[in-house]
XYZ file of C-alpha atoms in Angstrom:
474
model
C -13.318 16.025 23.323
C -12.973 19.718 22.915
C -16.098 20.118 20.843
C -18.880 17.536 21.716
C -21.373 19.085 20.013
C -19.496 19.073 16.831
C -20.626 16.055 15.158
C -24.004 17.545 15.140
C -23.137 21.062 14.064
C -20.463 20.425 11.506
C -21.177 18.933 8.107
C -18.756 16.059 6.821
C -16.102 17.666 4.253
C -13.575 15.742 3.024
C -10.841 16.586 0.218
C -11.724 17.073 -3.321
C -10.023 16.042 -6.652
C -8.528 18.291 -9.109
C -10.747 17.979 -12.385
C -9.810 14.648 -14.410
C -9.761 16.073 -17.825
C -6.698 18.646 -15.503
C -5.242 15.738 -13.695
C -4.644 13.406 -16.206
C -2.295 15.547 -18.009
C 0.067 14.890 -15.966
C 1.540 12.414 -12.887
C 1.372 14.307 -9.828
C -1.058 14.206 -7.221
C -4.409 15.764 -7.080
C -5.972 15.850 -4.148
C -6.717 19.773 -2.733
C -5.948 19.433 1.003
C -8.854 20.977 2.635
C -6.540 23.843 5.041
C -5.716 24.343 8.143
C -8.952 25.947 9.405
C -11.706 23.202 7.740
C -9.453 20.866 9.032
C -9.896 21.721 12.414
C -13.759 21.066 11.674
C -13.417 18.273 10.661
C -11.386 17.311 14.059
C -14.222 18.423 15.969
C -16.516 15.886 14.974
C -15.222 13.426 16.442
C -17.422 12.124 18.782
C -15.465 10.854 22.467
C -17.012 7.594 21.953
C -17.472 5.366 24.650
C -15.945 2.916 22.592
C -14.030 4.099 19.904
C -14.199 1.748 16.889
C -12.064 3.374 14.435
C -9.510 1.623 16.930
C -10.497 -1.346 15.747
C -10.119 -0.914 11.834
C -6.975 0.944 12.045
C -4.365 -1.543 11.834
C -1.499 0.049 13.189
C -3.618 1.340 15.913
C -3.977 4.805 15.502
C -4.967 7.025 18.756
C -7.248 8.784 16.711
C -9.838 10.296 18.950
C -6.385 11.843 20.555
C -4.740 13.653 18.157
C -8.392 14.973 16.389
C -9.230 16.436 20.165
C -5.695 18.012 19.726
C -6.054 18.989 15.867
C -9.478 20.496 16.927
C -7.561 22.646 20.354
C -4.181 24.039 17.862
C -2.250 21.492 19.023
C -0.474 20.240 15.624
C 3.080 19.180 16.558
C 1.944 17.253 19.803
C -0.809 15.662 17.298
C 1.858 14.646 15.285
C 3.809 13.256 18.146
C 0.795 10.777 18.799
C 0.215 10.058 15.155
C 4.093 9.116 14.737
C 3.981 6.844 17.982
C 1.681 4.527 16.398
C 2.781 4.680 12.362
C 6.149 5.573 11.076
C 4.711 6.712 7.576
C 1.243 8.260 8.158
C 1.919 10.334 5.146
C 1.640 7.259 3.358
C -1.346 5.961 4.924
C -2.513 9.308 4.227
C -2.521 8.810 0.573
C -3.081 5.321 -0.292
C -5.175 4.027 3.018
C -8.448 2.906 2.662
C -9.387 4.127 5.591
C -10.811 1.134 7.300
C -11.029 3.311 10.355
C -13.372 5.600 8.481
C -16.010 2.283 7.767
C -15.462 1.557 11.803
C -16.568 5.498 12.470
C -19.786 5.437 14.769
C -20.791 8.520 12.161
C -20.755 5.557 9.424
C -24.068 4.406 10.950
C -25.241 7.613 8.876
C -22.915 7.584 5.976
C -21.144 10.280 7.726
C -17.922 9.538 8.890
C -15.326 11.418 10.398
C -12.457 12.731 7.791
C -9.621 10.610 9.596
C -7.530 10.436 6.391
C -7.356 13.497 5.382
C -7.005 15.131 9.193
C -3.861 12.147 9.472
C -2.697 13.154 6.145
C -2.716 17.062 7.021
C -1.114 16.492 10.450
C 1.855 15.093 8.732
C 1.824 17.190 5.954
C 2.069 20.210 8.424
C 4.490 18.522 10.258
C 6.974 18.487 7.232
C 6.452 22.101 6.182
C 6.758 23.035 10.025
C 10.442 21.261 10.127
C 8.858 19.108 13.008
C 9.670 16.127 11.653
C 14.026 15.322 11.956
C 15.866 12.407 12.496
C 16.365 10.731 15.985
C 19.352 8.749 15.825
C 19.796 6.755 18.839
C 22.077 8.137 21.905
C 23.313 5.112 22.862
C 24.680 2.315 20.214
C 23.686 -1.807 21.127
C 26.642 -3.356 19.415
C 24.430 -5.556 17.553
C 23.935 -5.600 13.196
C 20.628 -6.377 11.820
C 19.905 -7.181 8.245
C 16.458 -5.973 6.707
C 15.762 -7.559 3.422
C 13.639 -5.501 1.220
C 12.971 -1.983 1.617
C 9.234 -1.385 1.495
C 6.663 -0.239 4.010
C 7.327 -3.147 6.266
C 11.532 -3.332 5.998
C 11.621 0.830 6.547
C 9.181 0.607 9.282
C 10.783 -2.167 10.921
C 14.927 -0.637 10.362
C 13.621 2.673 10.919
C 12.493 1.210 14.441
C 15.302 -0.933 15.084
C 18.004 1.970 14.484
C 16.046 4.383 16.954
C 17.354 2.038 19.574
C 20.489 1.616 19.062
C 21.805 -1.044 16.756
C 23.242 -1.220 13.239
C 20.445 -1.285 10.650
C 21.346 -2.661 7.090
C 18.757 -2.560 4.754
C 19.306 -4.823 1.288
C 17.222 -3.787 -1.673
C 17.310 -5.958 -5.104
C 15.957 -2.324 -7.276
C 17.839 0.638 -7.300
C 15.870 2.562 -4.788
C 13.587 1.977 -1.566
C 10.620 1.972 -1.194
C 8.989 -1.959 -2.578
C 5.810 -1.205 -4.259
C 5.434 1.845 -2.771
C 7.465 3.518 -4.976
C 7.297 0.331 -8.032
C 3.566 -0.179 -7.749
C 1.980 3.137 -6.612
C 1.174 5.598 -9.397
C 2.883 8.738 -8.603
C -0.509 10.446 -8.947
C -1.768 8.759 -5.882
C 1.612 9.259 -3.767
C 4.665 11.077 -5.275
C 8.746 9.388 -4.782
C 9.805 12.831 -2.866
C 7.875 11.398 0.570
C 9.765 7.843 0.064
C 12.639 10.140 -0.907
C 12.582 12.339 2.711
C 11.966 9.224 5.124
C 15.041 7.450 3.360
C 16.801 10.620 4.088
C 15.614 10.722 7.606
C 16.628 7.209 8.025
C 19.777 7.511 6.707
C 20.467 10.511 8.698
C 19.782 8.196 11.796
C 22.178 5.392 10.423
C 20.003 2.886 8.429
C 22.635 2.096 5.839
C 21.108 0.957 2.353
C 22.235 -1.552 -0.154
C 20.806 -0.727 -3.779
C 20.917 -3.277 -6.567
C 21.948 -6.562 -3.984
C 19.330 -9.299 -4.718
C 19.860 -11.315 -1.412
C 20.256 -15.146 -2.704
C 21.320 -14.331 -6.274
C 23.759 -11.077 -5.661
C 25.049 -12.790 -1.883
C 24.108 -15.911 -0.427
C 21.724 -15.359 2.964
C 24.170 -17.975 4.892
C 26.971 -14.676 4.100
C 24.416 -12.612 6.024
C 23.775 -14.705 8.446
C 27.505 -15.204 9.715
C 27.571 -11.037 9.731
C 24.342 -10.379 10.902
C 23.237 -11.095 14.679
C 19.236 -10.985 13.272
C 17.731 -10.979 9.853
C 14.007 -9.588 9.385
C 12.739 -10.626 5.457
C 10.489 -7.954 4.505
C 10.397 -8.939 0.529
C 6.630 -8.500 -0.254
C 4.765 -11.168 -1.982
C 5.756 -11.049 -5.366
C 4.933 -13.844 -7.614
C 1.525 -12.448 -9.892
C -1.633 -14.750 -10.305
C -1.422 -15.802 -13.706
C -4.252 -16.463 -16.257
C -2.808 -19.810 -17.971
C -5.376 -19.742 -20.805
C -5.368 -20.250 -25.074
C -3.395 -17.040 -25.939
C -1.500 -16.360 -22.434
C 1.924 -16.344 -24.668
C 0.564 -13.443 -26.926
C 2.405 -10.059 -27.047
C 0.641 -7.961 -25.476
C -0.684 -9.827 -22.517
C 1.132 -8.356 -19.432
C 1.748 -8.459 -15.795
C 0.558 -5.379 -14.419
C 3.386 -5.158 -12.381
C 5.621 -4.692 -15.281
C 3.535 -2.273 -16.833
C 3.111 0.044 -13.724
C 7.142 0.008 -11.936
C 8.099 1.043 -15.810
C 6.342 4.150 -15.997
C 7.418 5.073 -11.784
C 10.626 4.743 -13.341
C 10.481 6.767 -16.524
C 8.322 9.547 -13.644
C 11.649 9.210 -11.447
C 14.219 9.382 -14.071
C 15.439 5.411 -13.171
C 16.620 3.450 -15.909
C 15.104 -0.329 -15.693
C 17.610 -3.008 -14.571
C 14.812 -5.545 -14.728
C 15.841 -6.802 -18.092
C 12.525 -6.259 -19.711
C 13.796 -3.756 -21.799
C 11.269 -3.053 -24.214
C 8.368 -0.302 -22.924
C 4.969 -1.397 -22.387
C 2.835 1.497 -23.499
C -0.725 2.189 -23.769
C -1.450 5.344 -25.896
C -3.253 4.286 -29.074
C -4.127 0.843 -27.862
C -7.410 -0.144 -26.537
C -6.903 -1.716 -22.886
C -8.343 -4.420 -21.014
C -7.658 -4.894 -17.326
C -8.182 -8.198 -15.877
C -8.686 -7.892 -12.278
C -10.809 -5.419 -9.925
C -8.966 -4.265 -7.589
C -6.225 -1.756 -6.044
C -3.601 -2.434 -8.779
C -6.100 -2.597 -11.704
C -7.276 0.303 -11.258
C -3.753 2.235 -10.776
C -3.417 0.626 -14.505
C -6.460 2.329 -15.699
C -5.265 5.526 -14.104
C -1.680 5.294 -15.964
C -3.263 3.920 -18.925
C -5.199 6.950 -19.240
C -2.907 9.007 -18.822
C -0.344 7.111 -21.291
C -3.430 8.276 -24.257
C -4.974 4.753 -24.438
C -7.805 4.797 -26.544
C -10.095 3.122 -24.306
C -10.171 0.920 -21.113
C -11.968 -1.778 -19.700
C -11.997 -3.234 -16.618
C -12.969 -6.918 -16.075
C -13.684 -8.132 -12.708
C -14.769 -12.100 -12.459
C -16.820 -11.757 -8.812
C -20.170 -10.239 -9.218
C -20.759 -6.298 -8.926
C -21.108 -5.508 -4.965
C -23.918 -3.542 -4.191
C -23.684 0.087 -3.712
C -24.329 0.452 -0.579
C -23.697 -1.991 2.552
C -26.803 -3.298 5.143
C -24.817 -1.637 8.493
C -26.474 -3.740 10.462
C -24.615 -6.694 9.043
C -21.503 -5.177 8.410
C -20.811 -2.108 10.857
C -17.846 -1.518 12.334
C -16.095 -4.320 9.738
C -14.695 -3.419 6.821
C -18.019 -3.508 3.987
C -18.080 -5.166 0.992
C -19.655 -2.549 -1.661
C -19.083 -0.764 -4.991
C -16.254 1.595 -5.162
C -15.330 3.819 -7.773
C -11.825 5.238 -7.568
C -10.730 8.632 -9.123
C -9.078 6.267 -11.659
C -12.708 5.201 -12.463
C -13.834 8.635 -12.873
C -11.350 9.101 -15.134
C -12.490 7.058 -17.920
C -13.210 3.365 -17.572
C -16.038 0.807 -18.438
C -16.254 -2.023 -16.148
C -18.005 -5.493 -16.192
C -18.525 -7.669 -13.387
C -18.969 -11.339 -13.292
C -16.589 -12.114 -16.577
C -14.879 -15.029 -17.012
C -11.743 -14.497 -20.059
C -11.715 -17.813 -21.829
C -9.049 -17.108 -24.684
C -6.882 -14.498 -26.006
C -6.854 -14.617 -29.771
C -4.301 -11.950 -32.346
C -2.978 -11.816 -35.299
C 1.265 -11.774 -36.233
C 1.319 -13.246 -32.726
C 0.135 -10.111 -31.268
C -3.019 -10.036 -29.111
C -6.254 -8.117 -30.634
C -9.325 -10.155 -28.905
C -10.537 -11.135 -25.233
C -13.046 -14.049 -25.779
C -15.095 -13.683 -22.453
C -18.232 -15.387 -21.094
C -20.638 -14.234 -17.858
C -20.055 -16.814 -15.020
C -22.353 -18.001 -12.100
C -21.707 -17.642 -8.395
C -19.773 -20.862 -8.955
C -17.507 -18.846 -11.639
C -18.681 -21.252 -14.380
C -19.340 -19.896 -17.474
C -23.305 -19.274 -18.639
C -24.430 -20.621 -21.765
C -25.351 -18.221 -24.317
C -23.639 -15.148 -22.891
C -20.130 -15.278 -24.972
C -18.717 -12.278 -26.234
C -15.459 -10.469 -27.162
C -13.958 -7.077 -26.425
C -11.244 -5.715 -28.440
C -7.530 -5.240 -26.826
C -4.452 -4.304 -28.256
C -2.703 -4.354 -24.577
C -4.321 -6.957 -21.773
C -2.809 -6.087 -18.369
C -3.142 -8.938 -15.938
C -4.087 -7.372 -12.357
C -5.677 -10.144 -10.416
C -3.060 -9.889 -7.740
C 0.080 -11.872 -5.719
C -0.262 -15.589 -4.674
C 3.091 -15.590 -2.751
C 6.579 -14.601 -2.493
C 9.004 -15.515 -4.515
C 10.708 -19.263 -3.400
C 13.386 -18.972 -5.838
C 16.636 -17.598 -4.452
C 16.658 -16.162 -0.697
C 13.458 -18.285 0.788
C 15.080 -21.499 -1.254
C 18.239 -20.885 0.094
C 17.535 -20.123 3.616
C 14.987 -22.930 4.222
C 12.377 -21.150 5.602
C 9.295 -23.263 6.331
C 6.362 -22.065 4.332
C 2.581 -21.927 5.000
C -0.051 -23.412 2.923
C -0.435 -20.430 0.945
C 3.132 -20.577 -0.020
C 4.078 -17.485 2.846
C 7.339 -17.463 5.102
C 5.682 -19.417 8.021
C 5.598 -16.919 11.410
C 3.595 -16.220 13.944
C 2.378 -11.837 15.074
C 4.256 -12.505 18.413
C 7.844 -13.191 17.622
C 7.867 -13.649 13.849
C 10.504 -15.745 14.095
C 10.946 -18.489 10.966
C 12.140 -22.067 11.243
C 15.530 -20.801 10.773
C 17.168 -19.392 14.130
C 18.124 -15.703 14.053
C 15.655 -15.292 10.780
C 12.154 -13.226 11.286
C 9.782 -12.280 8.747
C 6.938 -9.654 8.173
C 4.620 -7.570 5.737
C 3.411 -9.734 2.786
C 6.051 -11.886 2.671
C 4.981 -13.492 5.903
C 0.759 -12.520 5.685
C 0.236 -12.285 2.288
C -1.076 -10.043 0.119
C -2.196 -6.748 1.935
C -2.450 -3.525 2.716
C 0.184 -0.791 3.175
C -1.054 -0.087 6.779
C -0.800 -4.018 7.864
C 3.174 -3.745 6.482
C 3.807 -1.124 8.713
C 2.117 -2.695 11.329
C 4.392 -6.052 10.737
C 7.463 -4.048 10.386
C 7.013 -2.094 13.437
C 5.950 -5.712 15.422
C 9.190 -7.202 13.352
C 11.727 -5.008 15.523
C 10.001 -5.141 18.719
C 10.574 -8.657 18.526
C 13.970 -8.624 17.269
C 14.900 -6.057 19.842
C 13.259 -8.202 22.610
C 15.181 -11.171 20.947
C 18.721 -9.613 20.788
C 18.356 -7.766 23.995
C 16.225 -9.565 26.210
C 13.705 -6.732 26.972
C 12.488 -4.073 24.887
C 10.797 -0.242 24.828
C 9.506 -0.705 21.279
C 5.836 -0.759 21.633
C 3.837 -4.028 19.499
């Protein structure tokens, strides 16, 4: 590494936030990128470790030691040629990674990590205001058509990949633009549309064709595809909510959060909603209660806050993590401990260990969570009922599955236990020849990093399929 010394000498600075009582004004993002120069810094603590761990949480296998010793030496666009050899997107990982590389950082041991994040997220943000980053259609053309259904991180990694070598990508998308829950699910506050908005571009400008508004099995029926297509990869996401089937589920007012949060992307991008739930789900004046502690509840606190709810609570039913992990058990795996997102800091009470037993309103309306604390065995405990007002109860205790109706139904795909398109991270092929699968529709629900991961694993196998042999790395 260029500076060896550097972990000792430099002081860990990451980015900060723009003040919440600024930020939620509005729906664009608010991290301050830290600049050119303190990014360099950062680089240069990296430490050359003999064994470099943040390999190891990184699912897409970043070279990270790499392009921080070439951050820290000026070396920007050749840094971004190693970042883009391992991840498509890293401008998305940039924003909405949890950085499991960070908890696999030898500094960790100290609480002091090296910035990985933000140095990926300002390599590729460089790299765009730079003009490094252009399409690179393919020089010579296969002959062969591949259908990619679904357009979020795992379809666009995996067509982006598959048109770089030659063949004819089509990509079928049921909404009216790409990007899956990237652009549906993800508050624009945590990652804008215009970086969805320039890789479609890109990809376009390389020959991915896109389909907008085709629901594959309801629109066209997969065996059409299938006599047009020499290989079909099903990127569709898991998409079928956990429900809470309890007194009062049928109450207005009680919500998916995934029809809460894809309406107010769409009102942010101008979209009209073709989902047929025509009627707005709105928080301002209403007092909120999130069920469900993760990711996507708290991306409904953040909008909820910003919609001019009058207060918000957050229910989680596993018991509060402690704040801080033993790294002696948990070091260089991802930790299990208490973590309060900028949507937190925004305004939010949370309870851990809550069990919702009934939703009771009035006019058919909801207006009361009756809760209870549970046990370790999430039974309720005797004695500790109590109720929390709600005029809106948002439902964010994440996906069980794809969706069977329609496309998996129709194609006979075998499943998995969990309900998942059954296929293995060597060939992801399905039951059905000529059919592969990846992201969440084949591993469940996951992380943005791990779809891009599939995707990019998705074409090398379809390449090697199709063609026999293949340069697209794993």
């Amino acid at each position: 590494m260029g500076k060896v010394t550097g972990f000792l000498e430099i002081d860990r600075r990451d980015r900060k936030y723009r003040p919440a009582s600024d930020r939620i004004r509005n729906y664009k993002e608010f991290v301050i990128p830290l600049g050119r120069e303190a990014t360099r810094d950062q680089a240069a603590r990296c430490m050359n470790c003999g064994i470099p761990y943040c390999h190891n949480g990184c699912p897409v296998n970043n070279q990270i030691p790499d392009w921080n010793d070439l951050v820290y030496n000026d070396k920007w666009q050749e840094a971004l040629g190693n970042l883009h050899s391992t991840n498509n997107f890293p401008e998305f990982t940039g924003r909405v990674c949890p950085a499991p590389c960070e908890a696999s950082c030898t500094l960790n041991l100290e609480d002091t990590p090296v910035t990985i994040k933000s140095i990926e997220c300002a390599i590729v943000d460089k790299g765009w205001e730079e003009g490094w980053i252009v399409p690179e259609p393919a020089e010579v053309k296969t002959g062969k058509k591949i259908a990619i259904i679904g357009s979020g991180p795992a379809g666009l990694a995996a067509a982006q990949q598959l048109a770089r070598v030659g063949h004819e990508v089509h990509v079928y998308e049921r909404q009216g633009r790409a990007g899956g829950l990237l652009r549906y699910g993800i508050p624009d506050f945590k990652m804008e549309k215009s970086h969805v908005d320039r890789r479609v571009a890109q990809m376009e400008a390389e020959g991915v064709v896109f389909h907008y508004g085709v629901n594959v099995g309801v629109d066209i029926e997969p065996q059409e595809l299938l006599a047009q297509y020499d290989a079909i990869g099903l990127t569709g996401g898991a998409e079928k909510p956990r429900d809470l089937p309890i007194e009062g589920r049928d109450l207005d007012g009680v919500q998916f959060a995934m029809d809460f949060l894809p309406q107010q992307n769409r009102r942010n991008g101008g979209e009209p909603d073709t989902t047929g739930n025509a009627r707005p789900i709105l928080a301002g004046g209403k007092h909120v209660v999130v069920i469900g502690g993760g990711d996507t509840g708290s991306d409904c606190i953040g909008t909820s806050v910003r919609q001019g709810a009058l207060s918000v609570t957050q229910l989680e039913i596993m018991p509060q993590p402690p704040e801080k992990e033993n790294k002696a058990l948990t070091w260089p795996n991802w930790p299990l401990k208490l973590r309060t997102s900028s949507s937190h800091e925004e305004g939010a009470e949370r309870d851990f260990a809550v069990g919702t037993v009934k939703f009771t309103g009035e006019n058919g309306k909801v207006k009361t969570l009756h809760c209870t604390k549970v046990d370790a065995s999430f039974k309720p405990i005797a004695g500790t009922e109590f109720q929390l007002k709600a005029d809106l109860v948002l439902l964010a205790m994440g996906f069980v599955s794809p969706v069977h109706d329609g496309l998996l139904e129709k194609l006979g795909v075998k499943l998995d236990g969990r309900g998942n398109v059954e296929a293995n991270m060597l060939a992801y092929k399905t039951s059905v020849e000529k059919v592969f699968a990846a992201g969440d529709m084949r591993r469940g629900q996951s992380l943005v990093v791990w779809a891009i991961r599939e995707g990019r694993q998705m074409a090398h196998a379809i390449d090697k399929h199709l063609m026999g042999e293949t340069i697209l790395p794993r």
